[in-house]
Amino acid sequence: MAEFVDVHTHLEMPEFEKDLEETIKRAKDSSVTFICTVGTEPRYWDRAKEIATNHKNIYFSIGLHPHEATQYDKNIEKSLLNYLSEDKCLMLGEIGLDFFKNYSPKEKQIAVFQKQLDIAEELNKPVMIHIREAHKEAKEILKKRDLSGIIHCFSGTLEDAKFYIDLGYFISIPGTVTFKKAANLAEVVKTIPLDYILTETDAPFLAPEPYRGKRNEPAFVVQVTKKISELKNLPLEDVARTIKINTEKIFGLNSEKKAKLVYKIRNSLYINLTNRCSNRCVFCGKNRDFFVKGHYLKLDYEPSYEDILKETPDDLSSYDEVVFCGYGEPTLRLDIIKSLSGEFRKRGAKKIRLNTDGLASLREKRNMPFELKDFIDSVSISLNAADEETYNRLCKPGFPQAFSELIKFIEESKKYIKEVVVSAVAVPELDVERVKDFAENTLKVRFRLRPYNDLG
């Protein structure tokens, strides 16, 4: 069952005074398993702490909102520090800049924002940031800091979002994404990696469709997640699971670290055989962590045939495909691929696909596409370049002549395997059109562009 998160709400505000417990129950009944209630000024800080203390899956964050910047003084700073020492206070915020309403002078907002960022750096605390009509100024400030956190209720451009992600921030999507006129925010959600997206309500404000105009509440974050699922063209389960892991990462909570041997993304069933690789690709997600669409794939050991079958459903006929992959190069385990393939066919697998770097023939010194032809129906080969120099720079292969041997592998695969697709990761410096042209017009195979920094 999908679990949902609301990383930014305001349960401490008066709008929830009469029915707080009912509101929290509705969230729980809607499978909302994480809530962060955010105190924006001193009069709300104690209530935020109290709510978090009294409820298992509710945490809090406190800071001085830019609207209230003129309140900032030494006493408030001392109080702020006291709250930030609480175990369930996971972030400093909501802080930032709001040049849309300008309830506090711009200069004061900037000064108070800087002071609170100083505190966050000193305490090594992530920050919850409010930015409205002030992205230019906020970016100038944040790029000089060594911080991470959340850009709450995101309202900037796609370029703004990419800038914050490059700094290590997560982009939090509110209920406005469900509005008909939210084309800009929808484009941001479609484009940026799901691994950097969070969900929020900002309740009691900004209720999503179909609740627009009503008081917002954490249970409605389900509508936000559904809209992201629609925009990403991904199953709700995949989106919710990934966002839950994103939340645990940025809030410093312990994510489950038991490696998945068999896992589902979309309607494909993936088999995690190894973390060993032939290459050391500069764009590899392992350089960051071992999560793919919320699944943890770092193996403590390489699973046996029996280990895999224990985790594999008895009936595979409902899946579009079964894929040999892992966070490594599966052809390093050729024998288990061959053994499992036969069993998967007995269990009704419609299609068996291999994800590979295409260097198996070079490594094994024999024609691997010919050898694999009876065991797989489809092969996805990581091409990633149209020439040897680019390939070596991006993929850092462990073998000489790797690129020329990769091309030979592709040509041999065309002879023996029903479906051959080559792919490239859209790293910023890559000439994608050149790689696509090389794949389709020189190699005569299908080409798939894989998003940069967005695995699975």
PDB file of C-alpha atoms in Angstrom, residues 96-323:
ATOM      1  CA  GLY A  96      13.378  32.945   3.520  1.00  0.00           C
ATOM      2  CA  LEU A  97      12.352  35.892   1.388  1.00  0.00           C
ATOM      3  CA  ASP A  98       8.929  37.143   0.259  1.00  0.00           C
ATOM      4  CA  PHE A  99       9.086  40.164  -2.037  1.00  0.00           C
ATOM      5  CA  PHE A 100       5.505  39.638  -3.216  1.00  0.00           C
ATOM      6  CA  LYS A 101       3.769  40.912  -0.087  1.00  0.00           C
ATOM      7  CA  ASN A 102       6.730  42.690   1.548  1.00  0.00           C
ATOM      8  CA  TYR A 103       5.166  42.622   5.021  1.00  0.00           C
ATOM      9  CA  SER A 104       8.714  43.245   6.270  1.00  0.00           C
ATOM     10  CA  PRO A 105      11.237  45.497   4.475  1.00  0.00           C
ATOM     11  CA  LYS A 106      13.413  43.681   1.938  1.00  0.00           C
ATOM     12  CA  GLU A 107      16.637  44.634   3.685  1.00  0.00           C
ATOM     13  CA  LYS A 108      15.334  43.288   7.001  1.00  0.00           C
ATOM     14  CA  GLN A 109      14.171  40.059   5.383  1.00  0.00           C
ATOM     15  CA  ILE A 110      17.594  39.487   3.858  1.00  0.00           C
ATOM     16  CA  ALA A 111      19.402  40.224   7.127  1.00  0.00           C
ATOM     17  CA  VAL A 112      17.183  37.888   9.161  1.00  0.00           C
ATOM     18  CA  PHE A 113      17.398  35.181   6.495  1.00  0.00           C
ATOM     19  CA  GLN A 114      21.185  35.383   6.662  1.00  0.00           C
ATOM     20  CA  LYS A 115      21.205  35.204  10.470  1.00  0.00           C
ATOM     21  CA  GLN A 116      19.030  32.095  10.502  1.00  0.00           C
ATOM     22  CA  LEU A 117      21.159  30.474   7.816  1.00  0.00           C
ATOM     23  CA  ASP A 118      24.172  31.149  10.063  1.00  0.00           C
ATOM     24  CA  ILE A 119      22.418  29.204  12.823  1.00  0.00           C
ATOM     25  CA  ALA A 120      21.589  26.334  10.466  1.00  0.00           C
ATOM     26  CA  GLU A 121      25.220  26.066   9.380  1.00  0.00           C
ATOM     27  CA  GLU A 122      26.446  26.177  12.966  1.00  0.00           C
ATOM     28  CA  LEU A 123      24.000  23.451  14.051  1.00  0.00           C
ATOM     29  CA  ASN A 124      24.305  21.435  10.805  1.00  0.00           C
ATOM     30  CA  LYS A 125      20.539  21.657  10.460  1.00  0.00           C
ATOM     31  CA  PRO A 126      18.641  21.457   7.148  1.00  0.00           C
ATOM     32  CA  VAL A 127      16.443  24.442   6.299  1.00  0.00           C
ATOM     33  CA  MET A 128      12.826  24.884   5.200  1.00  0.00           C
ATOM     34  CA  ILE A 129      12.856  27.847   2.815  1.00  0.00           C
ATOM     35  CA  HIS A 130      10.062  30.138   1.619  1.00  0.00           C
ATOM     36  CA  ILE A 131      10.838  32.059  -1.579  1.00  0.00           C
ATOM     37  CA  ARG A 132       8.288  34.195  -3.375  1.00  0.00           C
ATOM     38  CA  GLU A 133       9.182  36.707  -6.073  1.00  0.00           C
ATOM     39  CA  ALA A 134      12.736  36.611  -4.699  1.00  0.00           C
ATOM     40  CA  HIS A 135      14.517  33.740  -6.417  1.00  0.00           C
ATOM     41  CA  LYS A 136      17.303  35.916  -7.813  1.00  0.00           C
ATOM     42  CA  GLU A 137      18.256  37.190  -4.359  1.00  0.00           C
ATOM     43  CA  ALA A 138      17.729  33.817  -2.649  1.00  0.00           C
ATOM     44  CA  LYS A 139      19.963  32.012  -5.122  1.00  0.00           C
ATOM     45  CA  GLU A 140      22.770  34.514  -4.604  1.00  0.00           C
ATOM     46  CA  ILE A 141      22.559  33.909  -0.867  1.00  0.00           C
ATOM     47  CA  LEU A 142      22.205  30.124  -0.928  1.00  0.00           C
ATOM     48  CA  LYS A 143      25.004  29.419  -3.400  1.00  0.00           C
ATOM     49  CA  LYS A 144      27.464  30.826  -0.853  1.00  0.00           C
ATOM     50  CA  ARG A 145      26.229  28.448   1.862  1.00  0.00           C
ATOM     51  CA  ASP A 146      26.965  24.831   2.652  1.00  0.00           C
ATOM     52  CA  LEU A 147      23.404  23.784   3.444  1.00  0.00           C
ATOM     53  CA  SER A 148      20.659  21.446   2.318  1.00  0.00           C
ATOM     54  CA  GLY A 149      16.942  21.507   2.823  1.00  0.00           C
ATOM     55  CA  ILE A 150      13.593  22.077   1.185  1.00  0.00           C
ATOM     56  CA  ILE A 151      12.387  24.804  -1.147  1.00  0.00           C
ATOM     57  CA  HIS A 152       8.864  24.855   0.214  1.00  0.00           C
ATOM     58  CA  CYS A 153       5.754  25.516  -1.896  1.00  0.00           C
ATOM     59  CA  PHE A 154       7.870  25.918  -5.003  1.00  0.00           C
ATOM     60  CA  SER A 155       6.845  28.802  -7.255  1.00  0.00           C
ATOM     61  CA  GLY A 156       9.915  29.403  -9.404  1.00  0.00           C
ATOM     62  CA  THR A 157      10.956  28.477 -12.922  1.00  0.00           C
ATOM     63  CA  LEU A 158      12.413  25.216 -14.156  1.00  0.00           C
ATOM     64  CA  GLU A 159      15.858  26.824 -14.178  1.00  0.00           C
ATOM     65  CA  ASP A 160      15.351  27.902 -10.553  1.00  0.00           C
ATOM     66  CA  ALA A 161      14.438  24.336  -9.605  1.00  0.00           C
ATOM     67  CA  LYS A 162      17.523  22.921 -11.336  1.00  0.00           C
ATOM     68  CA  PHE A 163      19.708  25.487  -9.550  1.00  0.00           C
ATOM     69  CA  TYR A 164      18.395  24.489  -6.110  1.00  0.00           C
ATOM     70  CA  ILE A 165      18.722  20.772  -6.888  1.00  0.00           C
ATOM     71  CA  ASP A 166      22.348  21.306  -7.904  1.00  0.00           C
ATOM     72  CA  LEU A 167      22.910  22.906  -4.480  1.00  0.00           C
ATOM     73  CA  GLY A 168      21.413  19.842  -2.770  1.00  0.00           C
ATOM     74  CA  TYR A 169      17.872  21.065  -2.056  1.00  0.00           C
ATOM     75  CA  PHE A 170      14.611  19.204  -2.550  1.00  0.00           C
ATOM     76  CA  ILE A 171      11.683  20.807  -4.366  1.00  0.00           C
ATOM     77  CA  SER A 172       8.418  20.603  -2.423  1.00  0.00           C
ATOM     78  CA  ILE A 173       5.233  20.547  -4.478  1.00  0.00           C
ATOM     79  CA  PRO A 174       1.990  21.966  -3.005  1.00  0.00           C
ATOM     80  CA  GLY A 175      -1.657  21.582  -3.932  1.00  0.00           C
ATOM     81  CA  THR A 176      -1.427  24.326  -6.542  1.00  0.00           C
ATOM     82  CA  VAL A 177       0.026  21.727  -8.927  1.00  0.00           C
ATOM     83  CA  THR A 178      -3.540  20.409  -9.338  1.00  0.00           C
ATOM     84  CA  PHE A 179      -4.857  23.784 -10.558  1.00  0.00           C
ATOM     85  CA  LYS A 180      -5.688  24.163 -14.250  1.00  0.00           C
ATOM     86  CA  LYS A 181      -3.535  27.278 -14.606  1.00  0.00           C
ATOM     87  CA  ALA A 182      -0.446  25.721 -12.958  1.00  0.00           C
ATOM     88  CA  ALA A 183       1.282  24.952 -16.280  1.00  0.00           C
ATOM     89  CA  ASN A 184       4.668  26.215 -15.112  1.00  0.00           C
ATOM     90  CA  LEU A 185       4.675  24.114 -11.951  1.00  0.00           C
ATOM     91  CA  ALA A 186       3.439  21.104 -13.924  1.00  0.00           C
ATOM     92  CA  GLU A 187       6.376  21.497 -16.325  1.00  0.00           C
ATOM     93  CA  VAL A 188       8.793  21.642 -13.386  1.00  0.00           C
ATOM     94  CA  VAL A 189       7.355  18.420 -11.967  1.00  0.00           C
ATOM     95  CA  LYS A 190       7.521  16.669 -15.342  1.00  0.00           C
ATOM     96  CA  THR A 191      11.137  17.671 -15.899  1.00  0.00           C
ATOM     97  CA  ILE A 192      13.071  17.487 -12.639  1.00  0.00           C
ATOM     98  CA  PRO A 193      14.120  14.100 -11.197  1.00  0.00           C
ATOM     99  CA  LEU A 194      11.574  12.426  -8.937  1.00  0.00           C
ATOM    100  CA  ASP A 195      14.469  11.797  -6.532  1.00  0.00           C
ATOM    101  CA  TYR A 196      14.358  15.518  -5.633  1.00  0.00           C
ATOM    102  CA  ILE A 197      10.605  15.971  -5.264  1.00  0.00           C
ATOM    103  CA  LEU A 198       8.642  16.190  -2.008  1.00  0.00           C
ATOM    104  CA  THR A 199       4.944  16.731  -1.309  1.00  0.00           C
ATOM    105  CA  GLU A 200       3.214  19.161   1.023  1.00  0.00           C
ATOM    106  CA  THR A 201      -0.142  20.753   1.751  1.00  0.00           C
ATOM    107  CA  ASP A 202       0.878  24.051   3.410  1.00  0.00           C
ATOM    108  CA  ALA A 203      -2.416  23.532   5.231  1.00  0.00           C
ATOM    109  CA  PRO A 204      -4.645  25.290   6.083  1.00  0.00           C
ATOM    110  CA  PHE A 205      -3.781  27.129   2.856  1.00  0.00           C
ATOM    111  CA  LEU A 206      -3.786  26.097  -0.850  1.00  0.00           C
ATOM    112  CA  ALA A 207      -6.170  23.154  -0.838  1.00  0.00           C
ATOM    113  CA  PRO A 208      -5.784  21.044  -4.004  1.00  0.00           C
ATOM    114  CA  GLU A 209      -8.518  20.073  -6.420  1.00  0.00           C
ATOM    115  CA  PRO A 210     -11.176  18.850  -5.752  1.00  0.00           C
ATOM    116  CA  TYR A 211     -11.057  20.629  -2.359  1.00  0.00           C
ATOM    117  CA  ARG A 212     -10.050  24.064  -3.659  1.00  0.00           C
ATOM    118  CA  GLY A 213     -11.617  26.841  -1.617  1.00  0.00           C
ATOM    119  CA  LYS A 214     -11.910  24.668   1.495  1.00  0.00           C
ATOM    120  CA  ARG A 215      -9.559  24.483   4.451  1.00  0.00           C
ATOM    121  CA  ASN A 216      -6.591  22.362   3.466  1.00  0.00           C
ATOM    122  CA  GLU A 217      -5.362  19.482   5.644  1.00  0.00           C
ATOM    123  CA  PRO A 218      -2.664  16.779   5.542  1.00  0.00           C
ATOM    124  CA  ALA A 219      -5.006  14.077   4.199  1.00  0.00           C
ATOM    125  CA  PHE A 220      -5.272  16.094   0.975  1.00  0.00           C
ATOM    126  CA  VAL A 221      -1.582  15.510   0.192  1.00  0.00           C
ATOM    127  CA  VAL A 222      -2.761  12.323  -1.492  1.00  0.00           C
ATOM    128  CA  GLN A 223      -4.212  14.500  -4.293  1.00  0.00           C
ATOM    129  CA  VAL A 224      -0.835  16.204  -4.748  1.00  0.00           C
ATOM    130  CA  THR A 225       0.915  12.845  -5.046  1.00  0.00           C
ATOM    131  CA  LYS A 226      -1.663  11.586  -7.526  1.00  0.00           C
ATOM    132  CA  LYS A 227      -1.101  14.651  -9.703  1.00  0.00           C
ATOM    133  CA  ILE A 228       2.671  14.104  -9.647  1.00  0.00           C
ATOM    134  CA  SER A 229       2.033  10.482 -10.624  1.00  0.00           C
ATOM    135  CA  GLU A 230      -0.040  11.666 -13.567  1.00  0.00           C
ATOM    136  CA  LEU A 231       2.535  14.245 -14.677  1.00  0.00           C
ATOM    137  CA  LYS A 232       5.420  11.784 -14.366  1.00  0.00           C
ATOM    138  CA  ASN A 233       3.455   8.997 -16.052  1.00  0.00           C
ATOM    139  CA  LEU A 234       4.449   6.697 -13.220  1.00  0.00           C
ATOM    140  CA  PRO A 235       2.315   4.457 -10.998  1.00  0.00           C
ATOM    141  CA  LEU A 236       1.209   6.113  -7.770  1.00  0.00           C
ATOM    142  CA  GLU A 237       2.971   3.390  -5.773  1.00  0.00           C
ATOM    143  CA  ASP A 238       6.345   4.222  -7.391  1.00  0.00           C
ATOM    144  CA  VAL A 239       5.918   7.962  -6.825  1.00  0.00           C
ATOM    145  CA  ALA A 240       4.765   7.656  -3.214  1.00  0.00           C
ATOM    146  CA  ARG A 241       7.553   5.209  -2.319  1.00  0.00           C
ATOM    147  CA  THR A 242      10.245   7.432  -3.852  1.00  0.00           C
ATOM    148  CA  ILE A 243       8.947  10.577  -2.143  1.00  0.00           C
ATOM    149  CA  LYS A 244       8.824   8.768   1.196  1.00  0.00           C
ATOM    150  CA  ILE A 245      12.514   7.856   0.820  1.00  0.00           C
ATOM    151  CA  ASN A 246      13.317  11.434  -0.256  1.00  0.00           C
ATOM    152  CA  THR A 247      11.637  12.637   2.934  1.00  0.00           C
ATOM    153  CA  GLU A 248      13.623  10.274   5.121  1.00  0.00           C
ATOM    154  CA  LYS A 249      16.847  11.420   3.465  1.00  0.00           C
ATOM    155  CA  ILE A 250      16.376  15.158   3.904  1.00  0.00           C
ATOM    156  CA  PHE A 251      14.906  14.943   7.409  1.00  0.00           C
ATOM    157  CA  GLY A 252      17.678  12.638   8.595  1.00  0.00           C
ATOM    158  CA  LEU A 253      15.396   9.710   9.410  1.00  0.00           C
ATOM    159  CA  ASN A 254      16.529   6.124   9.056  1.00  0.00           C
ATOM    160  CA  SER A 255      15.444   4.639   5.737  1.00  0.00           C
ATOM    161  CA  GLU A 256      15.040   0.879   5.473  1.00  0.00           C
ATOM    162  CA  LYS A 257      18.390  -0.447   4.325  1.00  0.00           C
ATOM    163  CA  LYS A 258      17.529  -4.051   3.493  1.00  0.00           C
ATOM    164  CA  ALA A 259      18.460  -4.624  -0.144  1.00  0.00           C
ATOM    165  CA  LYS A 260      15.726  -5.682  -2.530  1.00  0.00           C
ATOM    166  CA  LEU A 261      16.569  -8.752  -4.595  1.00  0.00           C
ATOM    167  CA  VAL A 262      13.373  -8.543  -6.641  1.00  0.00           C
ATOM    168  CA  TYR A 263      11.500  -5.280  -7.068  1.00  0.00           C
ATOM    169  CA  LYS A 264       8.793  -3.697  -9.185  1.00  0.00           C
ATOM    170  CA  ILE A 265       8.893  -0.384 -11.069  1.00  0.00           C
ATOM    171  CA  ARG A 266       5.938   0.425 -13.303  1.00  0.00           C
ATOM    172  CA  ASN A 267       4.829  -3.035 -14.407  1.00  0.00           C
ATOM    173  CA  SER A 268       8.327  -4.484 -14.806  1.00  0.00           C
ATOM    174  CA  LEU A 269       9.874  -6.903 -12.331  1.00  0.00           C
ATOM    175  CA  TYR A 270      13.599  -6.321 -11.801  1.00  0.00           C
ATOM    176  CA  ILE A 271      16.140  -8.879 -10.599  1.00  0.00           C
ATOM    177  CA  ASN A 272      19.032  -7.443  -8.565  1.00  0.00           C
ATOM    178  CA  LEU A 273      21.944  -9.790  -9.265  1.00  0.00           C
ATOM    179  CA  THR A 274      25.085  -7.802  -8.469  1.00  0.00           C
ATOM    180  CA  ASN A 275      26.550  -4.427  -7.563  1.00  0.00           C
ATOM    181  CA  ARG A 276      29.790  -5.165  -9.420  1.00  0.00           C
ATOM    182  CA  CYS A 277      30.433  -3.208 -12.614  1.00  0.00           C
ATOM    183  CA  SER A 278      32.802  -3.239 -15.585  1.00  0.00           C
ATOM    184  CA  ASN A 279      32.664   0.567 -15.813  1.00  0.00           C
ATOM    185  CA  ARG A 280      32.893   3.486 -13.403  1.00  0.00           C
ATOM    186  CA  CYS A 281      30.425   5.845 -15.067  1.00  0.00           C
ATOM    187  CA  VAL A 282      30.587   9.450 -13.908  1.00  0.00           C
ATOM    188  CA  PHE A 283      26.770   9.683 -13.985  1.00  0.00           C
ATOM    189  CA  CYS A 284      26.142   6.486 -11.992  1.00  0.00           C
ATOM    190  CA  GLY A 285      23.570   6.885  -9.252  1.00  0.00           C
ATOM    191  CA  LYS A 286      25.762   4.809  -6.945  1.00  0.00           C
ATOM    192  CA  ASN A 287      27.931   7.903  -6.608  1.00  0.00           C
ATOM    193  CA  ARG A 288      25.050   9.369  -4.590  1.00  0.00           C
ATOM    194  CA  ASP A 289      23.292   6.402  -2.961  1.00  0.00           C
ATOM    195  CA  PHE A 290      21.810   3.008  -3.772  1.00  0.00           C
ATOM    196  CA  PHE A 291      18.129   3.940  -4.030  1.00  0.00           C
ATOM    197  CA  VAL A 292      16.219   3.542  -7.290  1.00  0.00           C
ATOM    198  CA  LYS A 293      12.590   4.701  -7.227  1.00  0.00           C
ATOM    199  CA  GLY A 294      12.591   4.160  -3.482  1.00  0.00           C
ATOM    200  CA  HIS A 295      14.075   0.645  -3.617  1.00  0.00           C
ATOM    201  CA  TYR A 296      17.365   0.081  -1.795  1.00  0.00           C
ATOM    202  CA  LEU A 297      19.687  -2.010  -3.970  1.00  0.00           C
ATOM    203  CA  LYS A 298      23.026  -2.188  -2.160  1.00  0.00           C
ATOM    204  CA  LEU A 299      23.701  -5.890  -1.753  1.00  0.00           C
ATOM    205  CA  ASP A 300      25.479  -7.320   1.277  1.00  0.00           C
ATOM    206  CA  TYR A 301      26.089 -10.479  -0.730  1.00  0.00           C
ATOM    207  CA  GLU A 302      25.374 -11.717  -4.229  1.00  0.00           C
ATOM    208  CA  PRO A 303      22.113 -13.675  -4.107  1.00  0.00           C
ATOM    209  CA  SER A 304      21.898 -17.321  -5.116  1.00  0.00           C
ATOM    210  CA  TYR A 305      19.401 -18.871  -7.500  1.00  0.00           C
ATOM    211  CA  GLU A 306      17.363 -19.973  -4.474  1.00  0.00           C
ATOM    212  CA  ASP A 307      17.505 -16.499  -2.884  1.00  0.00           C
ATOM    213  CA  ILE A 308      16.057 -14.916  -6.020  1.00  0.00           C
ATOM    214  CA  LEU A 309      13.309 -17.473  -6.453  1.00  0.00           C
ATOM    215  CA  LYS A 310      12.188 -17.049  -2.833  1.00  0.00           C
ATOM    216  CA  GLU A 311      11.477 -13.387  -3.598  1.00  0.00           C
ATOM    217  CA  THR A 312       9.949 -13.952  -7.056  1.00  0.00           C
ATOM    218  CA  PRO A 313       6.159 -14.347  -7.462  1.00  0.00           C
ATOM    219  CA  ASP A 314       4.977 -17.790  -8.539  1.00  0.00           C
ATOM    220  CA  ASP A 315       2.966 -16.262 -11.377  1.00  0.00           C
ATOM    221  CA  LEU A 316       4.847 -13.769 -13.591  1.00  0.00           C
ATOM    222  CA  SER A 317       2.208 -13.510 -16.303  1.00  0.00           C
ATOM    223  CA  SER A 318       0.829 -10.185 -15.036  1.00  0.00           C
ATOM    224  CA  TYR A 319       4.161  -8.374 -15.548  1.00  0.00           C
ATOM    225  CA  ASP A 320       5.097  -6.743 -18.838  1.00  0.00           C
ATOM    226  CA  GLU A 321       8.631  -8.075 -18.477  1.00  0.00           C
ATOM    227  CA  VAL A 322      11.207  -9.512 -16.120  1.00  0.00           C
ATOM    228  CA  VAL A 323      14.519  -7.638 -16.232  1.00  0.00           C
TER     229      VAL A 323
END
